[in-house]
């Protein structure tokens, strides 16, 4: 795709919305455009017409583009310092109510949800735990349901906790049945979802809204805050922040952890 074609960004966004349901116009344009530009430059695609025709007729090409757009990078125990706080401070407090209803919003292939499931298994004993994972990318949701992870995915996982939640399989790790029973994965677009008020005790939304424009990111944070019950927690990525937490009824517990008042 040439620079001139990419300048037809709005047309490209409309096309992708119709084809895949993903509304790229809500994402940060400079980053998204850069990713698209390099994707097409590497493939020698030179016109918008050629791009549309290929995306319509070649599922493998569309898959590759989706990989480029959605950035599914994840891993078990990503940002271990956050998991330490979740394990030692949040879960013991949340478990006192007898149940933990959690949501991994932007769950990719499930590493975050199964990390949380392991910690719930260890910390919450026989309390009722449900962990909902949602992602816009259907392929990632299907992968998450399998609960399979590579050795590379497990590189930051503490050995004892990894063993508690996963069994070794050829080339990696599989979440144990107990964890798979706690978790459920569905396709969900954070730009469209209207979660029920106070439906969750804990929401993890890490490294996902960073791709959205700021006003859209703030709207998503507001919806997540309203989906928390009073006393529930929102955990965001370690490089992210909620713009005006007080306006959403949130107090800051740690730079990346907010408590619903
Ligand atoms: C970098 S991954 C983050 C995975 C995990 N939360 C973590 O921190 O390791 C970002 C995920 O957000 C998903 N995503 C992007 N736009 C989305 C949207 N509008 N709604 C839901 N998920 C979205 C992508 O498909 C991708 O799997």
PDB file of C-alpha atoms and ligand atoms in Angstrom:
ATOM      1  CA  UNK A   1       0.000   0.000   0.000  1.00  0.00           C
ATOM      2  CA  UNK A   2       1.425   3.390  -0.909  1.00  0.00           C
ATOM      3  CA  UNK A   3       1.454   6.431   1.334  1.00  0.00           C
ATOM      4  CA  UNK A   4      -1.336   7.897  -0.787  1.00  0.00           C
ATOM      5  CA  UNK A   5      -3.454   4.808  -0.242  1.00  0.00           C
ATOM      6  CA  UNK A   6      -2.842   4.798   3.502  1.00  0.00           C
ATOM      7  CA  UNK A   7      -3.854   8.455   3.565  1.00  0.00           C
ATOM      8  CA  UNK A   8      -7.238   7.065   2.644  1.00  0.00           C
ATOM      9  CA  UNK A   9      -7.277   5.813   6.186  1.00  0.00           C
ATOM     10  CA  UNK A  10     -10.951   6.499   6.829  1.00  0.00           C
ATOM     11  CA  UNK A  11     -11.913   4.424   3.805  1.00  0.00           C
ATOM     12  CA  UNK A  12      -9.680   1.630   5.019  1.00  0.00           C
ATOM     13  CA  UNK A  13     -11.244   1.804   8.513  1.00  0.00           C
ATOM     14  CA  UNK A  14     -14.761   1.629   7.034  1.00  0.00           C
ATOM     15  CA  UNK A  15     -13.796  -1.356   4.939  1.00  0.00           C
ATOM     16  CA  UNK A  16     -12.295  -3.204   7.919  1.00  0.00           C
ATOM     17  CA  UNK A  17     -15.301  -2.410  10.116  1.00  0.00           C
ATOM     18  CA  UNK A  18     -17.636  -3.969   7.540  1.00  0.00           C
ATOM     19  CA  UNK A  19     -15.371  -6.963   6.952  1.00  0.00           C
ATOM     20  CA  UNK A  20     -14.360  -7.792  10.540  1.00  0.00           C
ATOM     21  CA  UNK A  21     -16.440  -5.634  12.916  1.00  0.00           C
ATOM     22  CA  UNK A  22     -13.229  -4.019  14.226  1.00  0.00           C
ATOM     23  CA  UNK A  23     -13.526  -0.221  14.287  1.00  0.00           C
ATOM     24  CA  UNK A  24      -9.979   1.004  13.715  1.00  0.00           C
ATOM     25  CA  UNK A  25     -11.099   4.641  13.751  1.00  0.00           C
ATOM     26  CA  UNK A  26     -11.333   4.391  17.572  1.00  0.00           C
ATOM     27  CA  UNK A  27      -7.661   3.409  17.912  1.00  0.00           C
ATOM     28  CA  UNK A  28      -4.700   5.817  18.030  1.00  0.00           C
ATOM     29  CA  UNK A  29      -4.213   6.720  14.391  1.00  0.00           C
ATOM     30  CA  UNK A  30      -0.439   7.340  14.234  1.00  0.00           C
ATOM     31  CA  UNK A  31       0.478   3.922  15.695  1.00  0.00           C
ATOM     32  CA  UNK A  32      -2.174   2.026  13.767  1.00  0.00           C
ATOM     33  CA  UNK A  33      -1.254   3.745  10.512  1.00  0.00           C
ATOM     34  CA  UNK A  34       2.432   3.013  11.073  1.00  0.00           C
ATOM     35  CA  UNK A  35       1.690  -0.657  11.658  1.00  0.00           C
ATOM     36  CA  UNK A  36      -0.488  -0.854   8.524  1.00  0.00           C
ATOM     37  CA  UNK A  37       2.047   1.037   6.438  1.00  0.00           C
ATOM     38  CA  UNK A  38       4.912  -1.306   7.323  1.00  0.00           C
ATOM     39  CA  UNK A  39       2.658  -4.378   6.937  1.00  0.00           C
ATOM     40  CA  UNK A  40       1.806  -3.423   3.353  1.00  0.00           C
ATOM     41  CA  UNK A  41       5.235  -2.021   2.455  1.00  0.00           C
ATOM     42  CA  UNK A  42       6.761  -5.411   3.349  1.00  0.00           C
ATOM     43  CA  UNK A  43       4.332  -7.136   0.999  1.00  0.00           C
ATOM     44  CA  UNK A  44       4.781  -4.772  -1.935  1.00  0.00           C
ATOM     45  CA  UNK A  45       1.049  -3.935  -2.002  1.00  0.00           C
ATOM     46  CA  UNK A  46       0.594  -0.631  -3.784  1.00  0.00           C
ATOM     47  CA  UNK A  47      -3.092   0.269  -4.032  1.00  0.00           C
ATOM     48  CA  UNK A  48      -6.141   0.381  -1.846  1.00  0.00           C
ATOM     49  CA  UNK A  49      -8.178  -1.563  -4.421  1.00  0.00           C
ATOM     50  CA  UNK A  50      -5.600  -4.325  -4.387  1.00  0.00           C
ATOM     51  CA  UNK A  51      -5.671  -4.331  -0.577  1.00  0.00           C
ATOM     52  CA  UNK A  52      -9.465  -4.679  -0.379  1.00  0.00           C
ATOM     53  CA  UNK A  53      -9.543  -7.421  -3.011  1.00  0.00           C
ATOM     54  CA  UNK A  54      -6.851  -9.393  -1.185  1.00  0.00           C
ATOM     55  CA  UNK A  55      -8.443  -8.997   2.213  1.00  0.00           C
ATOM     56  CA  UNK A  56     -11.770 -10.237   0.805  1.00  0.00           C
ATOM     57  CA  UNK A  57     -10.383 -13.225  -1.057  1.00  0.00           C
ATOM     58  CA  UNK A  58      -7.430 -14.422   0.992  1.00  0.00           C
ATOM     59  CA  UNK A  59      -8.280 -15.509   4.573  1.00  0.00           C
ATOM     60  CA  UNK A  60      -4.590 -16.103   5.388  1.00  0.00           C
ATOM     61  CA  UNK A  61      -3.812 -12.513   4.433  1.00  0.00           C
ATOM     62  CA  UNK A  62      -6.619 -11.218   6.630  1.00  0.00           C
ATOM     63  CA  UNK A  63      -5.312 -13.368   9.534  1.00  0.00           C
ATOM     64  CA  UNK A  64      -1.856 -11.858   9.140  1.00  0.00           C
ATOM     65  CA  UNK A  65      -3.278  -8.362   9.098  1.00  0.00           C
ATOM     66  CA  UNK A  66      -5.379  -9.074  12.207  1.00  0.00           C
ATOM     67  CA  UNK A  67      -2.242 -10.278  13.978  1.00  0.00           C
ATOM     68  CA  UNK A  68      -0.581  -7.005  13.079  1.00  0.00           C
ATOM     69  CA  UNK A  69      -3.529  -4.902  14.201  1.00  0.00           C
ATOM     70  CA  UNK A  70      -4.595  -6.545  17.433  1.00  0.00           C
ATOM     71  CA  UNK A  71      -1.137  -7.202  18.972  1.00  0.00           C
ATOM     72  CA  UNK A  72      -1.887 -10.290  21.003  1.00  0.00           C
ATOM     73  CA  UNK A  73       1.355 -10.324  22.970  1.00  0.00           C
ATOM     74  CA  UNK A  74       0.912 -11.778  26.435  1.00  0.00           C
ATOM     75  CA  UNK A  75       2.529 -14.218  28.837  1.00  0.00           C
ATOM     76  CA  UNK A  76       1.861 -16.000  32.114  1.00  0.00           C
ATOM     77  CA  UNK A  77       2.668 -13.788  35.125  1.00  0.00           C
ATOM     78  CA  UNK A  78       3.296 -10.783  32.874  1.00  0.00           C
ATOM     79  CA  UNK A  79       4.524  -7.999  35.175  1.00  0.00           C
ATOM     80  CA  UNK A  80       5.175 -10.267  38.174  1.00  0.00           C
ATOM     81  CA  UNK A  81       5.178  -7.352  40.634  1.00  0.00           C
ATOM     82  CA  UNK A  82       1.485  -6.772  39.856  1.00  0.00           C
ATOM     83  CA  UNK A  83       0.664 -10.448  40.415  1.00  0.00           C
ATOM     84  CA  UNK A  84       2.441 -10.343  43.763  1.00  0.00           C
ATOM     85  CA  UNK A  85       0.069  -7.608  44.944  1.00  0.00           C
ATOM     86  CA  UNK A  86      -2.957  -9.395  43.466  1.00  0.00           C
ATOM     87  CA  UNK A  87      -1.958 -12.603  45.272  1.00  0.00           C
ATOM     88  CA  UNK A  88      -0.957 -11.115  48.630  1.00  0.00           C
ATOM     89  CA  UNK A  89      -3.317  -8.158  48.995  1.00  0.00           C
ATOM     90  CA  UNK A  90      -6.320  -8.195  46.654  1.00  0.00           C
ATOM     91  CA  UNK A  91      -7.385 -11.842  46.561  1.00  0.00           C
ATOM     92  CA  UNK A  92      -7.249 -12.475  50.338  1.00  0.00           C
ATOM     93  CA  UNK A  93      -9.481  -9.412  50.819  1.00  0.00           C
ATOM     94  CA  UNK A  94     -11.873 -10.291  47.993  1.00  0.00           C
ATOM     95  CA  UNK A  95     -12.134 -13.929  49.065  1.00  0.00           C
ATOM     96  CA  UNK A  96     -13.619 -12.853  52.389  1.00  0.00           C
ATOM     97  CA  UNK A  97     -16.997 -12.368  50.702  1.00  0.00           C
ATOM     98  CA  UNK A  98     -17.043 -16.046  49.702  1.00  0.00           C
ATOM     99  CA  UNK A  99     -16.845 -15.494  45.971  1.00  0.00           C
ATOM    100  CA  UNK A 100     -14.632 -13.848  43.366  1.00  0.00           C
ATOM    101  CA  UNK A 101     -16.110 -12.756  40.036  1.00  0.00           C
ATOM    102  CA  UNK A 102     -13.298 -11.567  37.781  1.00  0.00           C
ATOM    103  CA  UNK A 103     -13.016 -10.261  34.229  1.00  0.00           C
ATOM    104  CA  UNK A 104      -9.911 -10.271  32.056  1.00  0.00           C
ATOM    105  CA  UNK A 105     -10.859  -7.584  29.510  1.00  0.00           C
ATOM    106  CA  UNK A 106      -8.644  -7.980  26.444  1.00  0.00           C
ATOM    107  CA  UNK A 107      -7.635 -11.506  27.457  1.00  0.00           C
ATOM    108  CA  UNK A 108      -5.720 -12.435  24.270  1.00  0.00           C
ATOM    109  CA  UNK A 109      -4.919 -16.168  24.402  1.00  0.00           C
ATOM    110  CA  UNK A 110      -5.757 -16.430  28.088  1.00  0.00           C
ATOM    111  CA  UNK A 111      -2.398 -16.095  29.865  1.00  0.00           C
ATOM    112  CA  UNK A 112      -3.733 -13.391  32.177  1.00  0.00           C
ATOM    113  CA  UNK A 113      -6.953 -15.250  33.025  1.00  0.00           C
ATOM    114  CA  UNK A 114      -5.152 -18.534  33.799  1.00  0.00           C
ATOM    115  CA  UNK A 115      -2.512 -16.735  35.886  1.00  0.00           C
ATOM    116  CA  UNK A 116      -5.366 -15.259  37.908  1.00  0.00           C
ATOM    117  CA  UNK A 117      -7.097 -18.647  38.064  1.00  0.00           C
ATOM    118  CA  UNK A 118      -3.936 -20.225  39.527  1.00  0.00           C
ATOM    119  CA  UNK A 119      -3.715 -17.567  42.219  1.00  0.00           C
ATOM    120  CA  UNK A 120      -7.428 -17.928  43.026  1.00  0.00           C
ATOM    121  CA  UNK A 121      -6.909 -21.689  43.275  1.00  0.00           C
ATOM    122  CA  UNK A 122      -4.022 -21.146  45.711  1.00  0.00           C
ATOM    123  CA  UNK A 123      -5.446 -18.222  47.722  1.00  0.00           C
ATOM    124  CA  UNK A 124      -9.216 -18.651  47.630  1.00  0.00           C
ATOM    125  CA  UNK A 125      -9.442 -22.367  48.385  1.00  0.00           C
ATOM    126  CA  UNK A 126     -12.970 -23.594  47.830  1.00  0.00           C
ATOM    127  CA  UNK A 127     -14.581 -20.147  47.447  1.00  0.00           C
ATOM    128  CA  UNK A 128     -16.642 -19.763  44.288  1.00  0.00           C
ATOM    129  CA  UNK A 129     -14.449 -18.244  41.555  1.00  0.00           C
ATOM    130  CA  UNK A 130     -15.513 -17.303  38.043  1.00  0.00           C
ATOM    131  CA  UNK A 131     -13.123 -15.690  35.602  1.00  0.00           C
ATOM    132  CA  UNK A 132     -14.512 -14.286  32.376  1.00  0.00           C
ATOM    133  CA  UNK A 133     -12.045 -13.555  29.568  1.00  0.00           C
ATOM    134  CA  UNK A 134     -13.088 -11.479  26.559  1.00  0.00           C
ATOM    135  CA  UNK A 135     -11.199 -10.420  23.460  1.00  0.00           C
ATOM    136  CA  UNK A 136     -12.124  -8.938  20.096  1.00  0.00           C
ATOM    137  CA  UNK A 137      -9.999 -11.538  18.294  1.00  0.00           C
ATOM    138  CA  UNK A 138     -11.954 -14.772  17.816  1.00  0.00           C
ATOM    139  CA  UNK A 139      -8.792 -16.748  17.100  1.00  0.00           C
ATOM    140  CA  UNK A 140      -7.328 -15.746  20.465  1.00  0.00           C
ATOM    141  CA  UNK A 141     -10.563 -16.655  22.256  1.00  0.00           C
ATOM    142  CA  UNK A 142     -10.488 -20.124  20.684  1.00  0.00           C
ATOM    143  CA  UNK A 143      -6.852 -20.535  21.715  1.00  0.00           C
ATOM    144  CA  UNK A 144      -7.588 -19.351  25.258  1.00  0.00           C
ATOM    145  CA  UNK A 145     -10.240 -22.049  25.668  1.00  0.00           C
ATOM    146  CA  UNK A 146      -7.535 -24.697  25.182  1.00  0.00           C
ATOM    147  CA  UNK A 147      -5.407 -23.358  28.053  1.00  0.00           C
ATOM    148  CA  UNK A 148      -2.157 -24.216  26.274  1.00  0.00           C
ATOM    149  CA  UNK A 149       1.043 -22.209  26.749  1.00  0.00           C
ATOM    150  CA  UNK A 150       4.606 -22.454  25.487  1.00  0.00           C
ATOM    151  CA  UNK A 151       7.720 -22.566  27.676  1.00  0.00           C
ATOM    152  CA  UNK A 152       8.354 -19.019  26.465  1.00  0.00           C
ATOM    153  CA  UNK A 153       4.936 -17.980  27.837  1.00  0.00           C
ATOM    154  CA  UNK A 154       5.950 -19.415  31.207  1.00  0.00           C
ATOM    155  CA  UNK A 155       9.339 -17.653  31.432  1.00  0.00           C
ATOM    156  CA  UNK A 156       8.293 -15.272  34.248  1.00  0.00           C
ATOM    157  CA  UNK A 157       6.124 -17.738  36.142  1.00  0.00           C
ATOM    158  CA  UNK A 158       7.278 -18.682  39.660  1.00  0.00           C
ATOM    159  CA  UNK A 159       8.085 -22.425  39.502  1.00  0.00           C
ATOM    160  CA  UNK A 160       5.886 -23.439  42.461  1.00  0.00           C
ATOM    161  CA  UNK A 161       2.835 -21.542  41.191  1.00  0.00           C
ATOM    162  CA  UNK A 162       3.318 -22.786  37.642  1.00  0.00           C
ATOM    163  CA  UNK A 163       3.259 -26.364  38.967  1.00  0.00           C
ATOM    164  CA  UNK A 164       0.187 -25.589  41.059  1.00  0.00           C
ATOM    165  CA  UNK A 165      -1.821 -24.477  38.043  1.00  0.00           C
ATOM    166  CA  UNK A 166      -0.359 -26.226  35.022  1.00  0.00           C
ATOM    167  CA  UNK A 167       0.781 -29.635  33.877  1.00  0.00           C
ATOM    168  CA  UNK A 168       3.732 -30.072  31.588  1.00  0.00           C
ATOM    169  CA  UNK A 169       2.841 -31.134  28.067  1.00  0.00           C
ATOM    170  CA  UNK A 170       4.911 -31.517  24.933  1.00  0.00           C
ATOM    171  CA  UNK A 171       6.583 -28.144  24.322  1.00  0.00           C
ATOM    172  CA  UNK A 172       4.944 -26.287  27.180  1.00  0.00           C
ATOM    173  CA  UNK A 173       2.181 -26.180  29.761  1.00  0.00           C
ATOM    174  CA  UNK A 174      -1.535 -26.848  29.955  1.00  0.00           C
ATOM    175  CA  UNK A 175      -3.856 -25.295  32.538  1.00  0.00           C
ATOM    176  CA  UNK A 176      -5.185 -27.966  34.891  1.00  0.00           C
ATOM    177  CA  UNK A 177      -8.847 -28.910  34.746  1.00  0.00           C
ATOM    178  CA  UNK A 178      -9.656 -26.979  37.964  1.00  0.00           C
ATOM    179  CA  UNK A 179      -8.457 -23.774  36.300  1.00  0.00           C
ATOM    180  CA  UNK A 180     -10.280 -24.490  33.071  1.00  0.00           C
ATOM    181  CA  UNK A 181     -13.495 -24.972  35.054  1.00  0.00           C
ATOM    182  CA  UNK A 182     -13.109 -21.529  36.635  1.00  0.00           C
ATOM    183  CA  UNK A 183     -12.563 -19.725  33.346  1.00  0.00           C
ATOM    184  CA  UNK A 184     -14.718 -18.900  30.383  1.00  0.00           C
ATOM    185  CA  UNK A 185     -13.734 -17.083  27.203  1.00  0.00           C
ATOM    186  CA  UNK A 186     -15.971 -15.153  24.817  1.00  0.00           C
ATOM    187  CA  UNK A 187     -15.521 -12.789  21.922  1.00  0.00           C
ATOM    188  CA  UNK A 188     -16.218  -9.230  23.079  1.00  0.00           C
ATOM    189  CA  UNK A 189     -15.395  -5.783  21.720  1.00  0.00           C
ATOM    190  CA  UNK A 190     -14.556  -3.407  24.576  1.00  0.00           C
ATOM    191  CA  UNK A 191     -15.773  -0.537  22.409  1.00  0.00           C
ATOM    192  CA  UNK A 192     -19.255  -2.061  22.276  1.00  0.00           C
ATOM    193  CA  UNK A 193     -19.678  -4.017  25.498  1.00  0.00           C
ATOM    194  CA  UNK A 194     -22.041  -2.693  28.168  1.00  0.00           C
ATOM    195  CA  UNK A 195     -21.227  -4.823  31.205  1.00  0.00           C
ATOM    196  CA  UNK A 196     -23.809  -5.071  33.991  1.00  0.00           C
ATOM    197  CA  UNK A 197     -23.253  -2.543  36.820  1.00  0.00           C
ATOM    198  CA  UNK A 198     -21.452  -4.004  39.855  1.00  0.00           C
ATOM    199  CA  UNK A 199     -21.113  -7.401  38.159  1.00  0.00           C
ATOM    200  CA  UNK A 200     -17.454  -7.951  39.065  1.00  0.00           C
ATOM    201  CA  UNK A 201     -15.191  -7.966  42.135  1.00  0.00           C
ATOM    202  CA  UNK A 202     -11.986  -7.701  40.111  1.00  0.00           C
ATOM    203  CA  UNK A 203     -11.319  -6.462  36.571  1.00  0.00           C
ATOM    204  CA  UNK A 204      -7.968  -6.774  34.814  1.00  0.00           C
ATOM    205  CA  UNK A 205      -7.641  -4.589  31.740  1.00  0.00           C
ATOM    206  CA  UNK A 206      -3.940  -4.470  30.993  1.00  0.00           C
ATOM    207  CA  UNK A 207      -2.109  -3.495  27.818  1.00  0.00           C
ATOM    208  CA  UNK A 208      -5.328  -3.273  25.804  1.00  0.00           C
ATOM    209  CA  UNK A 209      -6.735   0.279  25.971  1.00  0.00           C
ATOM    210  CA  UNK A 210      -3.239   1.632  25.208  1.00  0.00           C
ATOM    211  CA  UNK A 211      -4.163   1.216  21.530  1.00  0.00           C
ATOM    212  CA  UNK A 212      -7.321   3.351  21.802  1.00  0.00           C
ATOM    213  CA  UNK A 213      -7.497   7.121  21.368  1.00  0.00           C
ATOM    214  CA  UNK A 214      -7.581   8.920  24.738  1.00  0.00           C
ATOM    215  CA  UNK A 215     -11.307   9.828  24.812  1.00  0.00           C
ATOM    216  CA  UNK A 216     -12.192   6.238  23.905  1.00  0.00           C
ATOM    217  CA  UNK A 217      -9.788   4.893  26.532  1.00  0.00           C
ATOM    218  CA  UNK A 218     -11.473   7.110  29.158  1.00  0.00           C
ATOM    219  CA  UNK A 219     -14.928   5.869  28.097  1.00  0.00           C
ATOM    220  CA  UNK A 220     -13.799   2.260  28.412  1.00  0.00           C
ATOM    221  CA  UNK A 221     -12.337   2.924  31.860  1.00  0.00           C
ATOM    222  CA  UNK A 222     -15.644   4.507  32.912  1.00  0.00           C
ATOM    223  CA  UNK A 223     -17.566   1.405  31.791  1.00  0.00           C
ATOM    224  CA  UNK A 224     -15.132  -0.867  33.601  1.00  0.00           C
ATOM    225  CA  UNK A 225     -15.461   1.203  36.775  1.00  0.00           C
ATOM    226  CA  UNK A 226     -19.245   0.953  36.658  1.00  0.00           C
ATOM    227  CA  UNK A 227     -18.983  -2.828  36.224  1.00  0.00           C
ATOM    228  CA  UNK A 228     -17.181  -3.085  39.604  1.00  0.00           C
ATOM    229  CA  UNK A 229     -19.059  -3.552  42.844  1.00  0.00           C
ATOM    230  CA  UNK A 230     -18.122  -1.200  45.711  1.00  0.00           C
ATOM    231  CA  UNK A 231     -14.861  -2.489  47.208  1.00  0.00           C
ATOM    232  CA  UNK A 232     -13.899  -4.177  43.919  1.00  0.00           C
ATOM    233  CA  UNK A 233     -10.591  -3.577  42.133  1.00  0.00           C
ATOM    234  CA  UNK A 234      -9.531  -2.481  38.653  1.00  0.00           C
ATOM    235  CA  UNK A 235      -5.993  -3.457  37.613  1.00  0.00           C
ATOM    236  CA  UNK A 236      -4.491  -1.747  34.559  1.00  0.00           C
ATOM    237  CA  UNK A 237      -1.129  -2.126  32.796  1.00  0.00           C
ATOM    238  CA  UNK A 238       1.945  -0.919  34.671  1.00  0.00           C
ATOM    239  CA  UNK A 239       2.540   1.877  32.122  1.00  0.00           C
ATOM    240  CA  UNK A 240      -1.106   3.003  32.022  1.00  0.00           C
ATOM    241  CA  UNK A 241      -3.262   5.292  34.116  1.00  0.00           C
ATOM    242  CA  UNK A 242      -6.905   6.194  34.623  1.00  0.00           C
ATOM    243  CA  UNK A 243      -7.296   9.898  33.758  1.00  0.00           C
ATOM    244  CA  UNK A 244      -9.717  11.056  36.473  1.00  0.00           C
ATOM    245  CA  UNK A 245     -10.220   8.196  38.919  1.00  0.00           C
ATOM    246  CA  UNK A 246     -12.286  10.182  41.433  1.00  0.00           C
ATOM    247  CA  UNK A 247     -14.867  11.016  38.744  1.00  0.00           C
ATOM    248  CA  UNK A 248     -15.344   7.282  38.212  1.00  0.00           C
ATOM    249  CA  UNK A 249     -15.675   6.564  41.933  1.00  0.00           C
ATOM    250  CA  UNK A 250     -12.189   5.033  42.089  1.00  0.00           C
ATOM    251  CA  UNK A 251      -9.425   5.568  44.622  1.00  0.00           C
ATOM    252  CA  UNK A 252      -5.823   4.778  43.768  1.00  0.00           C
ATOM    253  CA  UNK A 253      -4.424   1.910  45.848  1.00  0.00           C
ATOM    254  CA  UNK A 254      -1.217   1.554  43.836  1.00  0.00           C
ATOM    255  CA  UNK A 255      -0.248   3.418  40.636  1.00  0.00           C
ATOM    256  CA  UNK A 256      -1.917   0.694  38.567  1.00  0.00           C
ATOM    257  CA  UNK A 257      -4.574  -0.568  41.009  1.00  0.00           C
ATOM    258  CA  UNK A 258      -7.835   1.258  41.699  1.00  0.00           C
ATOM    259  CA  UNK A 259     -10.508   0.469  44.292  1.00  0.00           C
ATOM    260  CA  UNK A 260     -14.178   1.211  43.720  1.00  0.00           C
ATOM    261  CA  UNK A 261     -15.461   3.367  46.603  1.00  0.00           C
TER     262      UNK A 261
HETATM  263  C1  LIG B   1      -1.401  -6.882  24.242  1.00  0.00           C
HETATM  264  S1  LIG B   1      -2.802  -7.916  24.401  1.00  0.00           S
HETATM  265  C2  LIG B   1      -3.015  -7.873  26.159  1.00  0.00           C
HETATM  266  C3  LIG B   1      -3.262  -9.226  26.746  1.00  0.00           C
HETATM  267  C4  LIG B   1      -3.277  -9.255  28.276  1.00  0.00           C
HETATM  268  N1  LIG B   1      -4.286  -8.380  28.802  1.00  0.00           N
HETATM  269  C5  LIG B   1      -1.927  -8.909  28.829  1.00  0.00           C
HETATM  270  O1  LIG B   1      -1.733  -7.813  29.367  1.00  0.00           O
HETATM  271  O2  LIG B   1      -1.014  -9.733  28.711  1.00  0.00           O
HETATM  272  C6  LIG B   1      -4.107  -6.842  23.807  1.00  0.00           C
HETATM  273  C7  LIG B   1      -5.375  -7.588  23.464  1.00  0.00           C
HETATM  274  O3  LIG B   1      -6.413  -6.638  23.279  1.00  0.00           O
HETATM  275  C8  LIG B   1      -7.267  -7.125  22.294  1.00  0.00           C
HETATM  276  N2  LIG B   1      -8.089  -6.020  21.783  1.00  0.00           N
HETATM  277  C9  LIG B   1      -7.750  -5.029  20.918  1.00  0.00           C
HETATM  278  N3  LIG B   1      -8.815  -4.251  20.680  1.00  0.00           N
HETATM  279  C10 LIG B   1      -9.837  -4.764  21.419  1.00  0.00           C
HETATM  280  C11 LIG B   1     -11.207  -4.394  21.587  1.00  0.00           C
HETATM  281  N4  LIG B   1     -11.724  -3.337  20.942  1.00  0.00           N
HETATM  282  N5  LIG B   1     -11.978  -5.140  22.408  1.00  0.00           N
HETATM  283  C12 LIG B   1     -11.465  -6.227  23.060  1.00  0.00           C
HETATM  284  N6  LIG B   1     -10.188  -6.625  22.939  1.00  0.00           N
HETATM  285  C13 LIG B   1      -9.378  -5.894  22.128  1.00  0.00           C
HETATM  286  C14 LIG B   1      -6.320  -7.718  21.254  1.00  0.00           C
HETATM  287  O4  LIG B   1      -6.983  -8.640  20.418  1.00  0.00           O
HETATM  288  C15 LIG B   1      -5.260  -8.349  22.147  1.00  0.00           C
HETATM  289  O5  LIG B   1      -5.492  -9.721  22.351  1.00  0.00           O
END
